[in-house]
């Protein structure tokens, strides 16, 4: 396994500055969460040459904007704007061999589904989301890029909260560029046994997001990190494990320290 960190967590004005810091702190990759408003040809060229110049590979790429998470919105204009942004991110991933992720929805739920968890897509929703997933997969077909489903907790998405919900869709599309992105923070809410959920997902797992039960750095909550990394080893996972959480203080201190913590877990 290799270490990766999300770009918003890292100090620096450019992707190059961020990658150079991560290299010195023991990270192998960077997950780029790029604001749509500042995405341009200059940043695209910087991204494309980042690994060659810094030794840090951009392994995940997401364009971020207020329309993120609205690919299945009932507002047709909002839906198309979101999907266009997702397709643009997917085309970048096809160029650089990175992953990106989609969800049925993403955002604070109102009202909160406090007493009605694990809501399931109805038949029309299921068909529509599968069609959208296949549309996204067509963008990266024949490349090394992957379009991943990320299970999101019930407070941010009403549907597809558990690993098993997403695995069924991945198996149904049966596409070589499909896969699963489990996020341990979301799993801490939705999975009764995150370790078993990882084992059950097996080789469908392509990329992993790390955050403890309180969305702080791994080791700062109550998740069983030795068990989690043991499960990843058991299924033969050799990909990137990416921090997507709070830095819990000064990142110039906490990120190097957490790299050492994670490296010990990987080598255990």
XYZ file of C-alpha atoms in Angstrom:
268
model
C 0.000 0.000 0.000
C 1.033 3.579 -0.638
C 0.298 6.795 1.241
C -1.697 9.647 -0.246
C -3.112 12.907 1.086
C -5.914 15.194 -0.092
C -4.742 18.511 -1.518
C -6.927 20.789 0.702
C -5.156 19.403 3.771
C -1.704 20.467 2.592
C -0.259 23.997 2.871
C 0.857 25.581 -0.387
C -0.360 27.928 -3.103
C 0.149 25.488 -5.982
C -0.149 21.761 -6.545
C 3.617 21.663 -6.970
C 4.228 23.207 -3.555
C 1.791 20.793 -1.955
C 3.331 17.758 -3.682
C 6.856 18.774 -2.714
C 5.828 19.025 0.940
C 4.120 15.641 0.818
C 7.228 14.052 -0.681
C 9.381 15.237 2.203
C 6.781 13.976 4.705
C 6.691 10.421 3.331
C 3.664 10.454 1.027
C 3.615 8.822 -2.397
C 0.499 10.383 -3.899
C -1.834 13.352 -3.817
C -5.607 13.422 -4.243
C -6.446 16.653 -6.025
C -9.724 18.308 -5.049
C -9.652 21.209 -7.464
C -12.084 24.147 -7.196
C -13.871 24.459 -10.526
C -13.587 28.244 -10.466
C -9.767 28.109 -10.546
C -9.437 25.191 -12.973
C -7.688 26.280 -16.168
C -5.158 25.117 -18.762
C -2.207 26.209 -16.636
C -3.325 24.101 -13.671
C -4.089 21.211 -16.031
C -0.532 21.297 -17.380
C 0.844 21.495 -13.854
C -1.215 18.457 -12.896
C -0.145 16.447 -15.937
C 3.564 16.947 -15.180
C 3.321 16.762 -11.400
C 4.671 13.249 -10.907
C 7.604 13.775 -13.262
C 8.621 16.961 -11.467
C 7.979 16.009 -7.819
C 7.830 12.212 -7.608
C 4.326 12.448 -6.129
C 1.607 10.880 -8.262
C -1.829 12.520 -8.650
C -3.939 9.428 -8.034
C -7.369 10.980 -7.533
C -8.925 14.004 -9.211
C -12.187 15.752 -8.371
C -13.586 19.079 -9.516
C -15.381 20.821 -6.647
C -18.189 23.357 -6.779
C -21.567 24.053 -5.183
C -23.160 21.813 -7.825
C -21.127 18.805 -6.667
C -23.316 15.895 -5.589
C -26.311 16.953 -7.665
C -25.966 14.556 -10.592
C -29.377 13.058 -9.839
C -31.093 16.339 -8.952
C -34.704 16.847 -10.012
C -33.620 20.279 -11.276
C -32.554 19.439 -14.836
C -30.246 22.444 -15.246
C -28.535 21.700 -11.943
C -28.244 18.030 -12.847
C -26.638 18.710 -16.224
C -24.195 21.262 -14.793
C -23.066 18.718 -12.212
C -22.754 15.932 -14.762
C -20.772 18.155 -17.121
C -18.338 18.886 -14.280
C -18.072 15.176 -13.480
C -17.416 14.329 -17.138
C -14.680 16.944 -17.266
C -13.029 15.437 -14.188
C -13.318 11.969 -15.712
C -11.637 13.118 -18.927
C -8.720 14.455 -16.882
C -8.492 11.126 -15.061
C -8.376 9.317 -18.403
C -5.352 11.430 -19.352
C -3.381 10.890 -16.135
C -4.618 7.461 -15.036
C -6.342 8.656 -11.868
C -9.584 7.788 -10.108
C -12.603 9.959 -9.494
C -15.797 9.199 -7.605
C -19.524 9.661 -7.914
C -22.428 9.299 -5.494
C -26.190 9.277 -5.926
C -26.291 12.512 -3.938
C -24.037 14.466 -1.618
C -25.040 17.201 0.790
C -26.703 17.808 4.131
C -30.031 15.990 4.250
C -33.126 17.893 5.360
C -34.944 16.439 7.133
C -32.281 14.213 8.618
C -33.072 10.489 8.191
C -32.709 9.825 11.907
C -35.182 6.969 12.170
C -35.262 5.657 8.608
C -31.717 4.610 7.675
C -30.561 2.556 4.695
C -33.175 3.843 2.302
C -33.119 1.989 -1.005
C -33.433 3.300 -4.537
C -36.720 2.553 -6.197
C -36.729 0.902 -9.613
C -36.695 4.163 -11.599
C -33.949 5.671 -9.444
C -31.902 2.496 -9.787
C -32.160 2.472 -13.572
C -31.405 6.189 -13.857
C -28.321 5.991 -11.645
C -26.979 2.939 -13.462
C -27.424 4.766 -16.761
C -25.491 7.740 -15.391
C -22.749 5.461 -14.045
C -22.393 3.795 -17.443
C -22.258 7.229 -19.078
C -19.356 8.168 -16.811
C -17.591 4.869 -17.443
C -17.795 5.486 -21.187
C -15.676 8.617 -20.706
C -12.734 6.608 -19.343
C -13.204 3.329 -21.220
C -9.900 1.985 -22.552
C -7.805 4.085 -20.162
C -6.283 3.353 -16.745
C -8.744 5.711 -15.063
C -11.488 4.428 -12.790
C -14.911 5.800 -11.880
C -15.605 4.709 -8.318
C -18.695 4.562 -6.151
C -18.182 5.992 -2.663
C -20.639 4.997 0.078
C -21.712 8.168 1.909
C -23.256 8.307 5.366
C -27.011 8.844 5.783
C -26.644 12.458 6.925
C -25.089 13.417 3.576
C -26.917 11.014 1.253
C -30.208 9.158 1.617
C -29.094 6.291 -0.578
C -26.190 3.898 -1.105
C -24.845 4.384 2.414
C -23.304 0.962 2.904
C -20.513 -0.821 1.099
C -22.849 -3.674 0.179
C -25.311 -1.298 -1.543
C -22.552 -0.012 -3.803
C -20.995 -3.416 -4.437
C -24.271 -4.615 -5.943
C -24.238 -1.732 -8.443
C -20.586 -2.290 -9.306
C -21.283 -5.947 -9.979
C -24.296 -5.011 -12.087
C -22.407 -2.629 -14.391
C -19.597 -5.217 -14.708
C -17.206 -2.691 -16.266
C -13.385 -2.873 -16.040
C -13.174 0.820 -15.124
C -15.692 0.554 -12.271
C -14.830 0.004 -8.618
C -15.361 0.899 -4.985
C -13.978 3.725 -2.872
C -14.638 2.933 0.809
C -14.267 5.886 3.180
C -13.544 4.810 6.745
C -15.229 7.852 8.287
C -18.497 7.108 6.505
C -18.072 3.413 7.276
C -17.704 4.202 10.996
C -21.298 5.466 10.886
C -22.925 2.966 8.545
C -21.083 -0.335 8.940
C -21.570 -2.506 12.019
C -18.202 -4.111 11.207
C -15.933 -2.043 8.917
C -13.285 -4.771 8.884
C -15.755 -7.365 7.616
C -17.167 -4.907 5.075
C -13.679 -4.492 3.599
C -13.230 -8.253 3.415
C -16.626 -8.663 1.764
C -15.852 -5.989 -0.851
C -12.560 -7.677 -1.700
C -10.959 -6.830 -5.015
C -13.678 -4.355 -5.936
C -11.799 -1.858 -3.737
C -9.675 0.401 -5.945
C -8.934 3.367 -3.664
C -9.445 4.072 0.055
C -10.231 7.247 2.002
C -8.938 7.470 5.556
C -10.498 9.437 8.390
C -11.206 8.322 11.929
C -14.649 8.062 13.541
C -14.521 11.796 14.378
C -13.111 12.687 10.930
C -9.752 13.476 12.454
C -6.536 11.768 11.423
C -6.337 7.984 11.819
C -5.552 7.105 15.417
C -7.444 10.069 16.868
C -10.842 8.345 17.098
C -12.028 4.866 17.952
C -11.693 2.928 14.678
C -9.688 -0.304 14.752
C -6.847 0.703 12.462
C -4.725 -2.449 12.908
C -7.819 -4.482 12.010
C -8.607 -2.260 9.028
C -5.105 -2.504 7.569
C -5.076 -6.212 8.319
C -8.260 -6.577 6.254
C -6.755 -4.592 3.382
C -3.713 -6.864 3.415
C -5.967 -9.941 3.572
C -7.786 -8.970 0.359
C -4.477 -8.218 -1.374
C -4.999 -4.475 -1.608
C -1.835 -2.713 -2.828
C -3.266 0.649 -3.882
C -3.306 4.073 -2.266
C -4.751 4.921 1.132
C -5.676 8.584 1.085
C -6.176 10.927 4.016
C -9.453 12.829 3.637
C -10.107 14.395 7.024
C -9.091 17.225 9.342
C -5.387 17.738 9.886
C -6.153 18.134 13.627
C -3.698 20.969 14.152
C -0.661 22.282 12.300
C -0.382 20.091 9.173
C 3.378 20.611 9.038
C 3.476 18.622 12.273
C 0.451 16.320 12.118
C 0.811 15.097 8.526
C 4.433 13.885 8.873
C 3.531 12.239 12.188
C 0.509 10.508 10.675
C 2.581 9.292 7.734
C 4.835 7.516 10.240
C 1.773 6.071 12.015
C 0.306 4.778 8.755
C 3.621 3.432 7.506
C 3.868 1.314 10.658
C 0.343 -0.023 10.030
C 1.147 -0.861 6.422
C 4.273 -2.736 7.452
C 2.740 -4.532 10.446
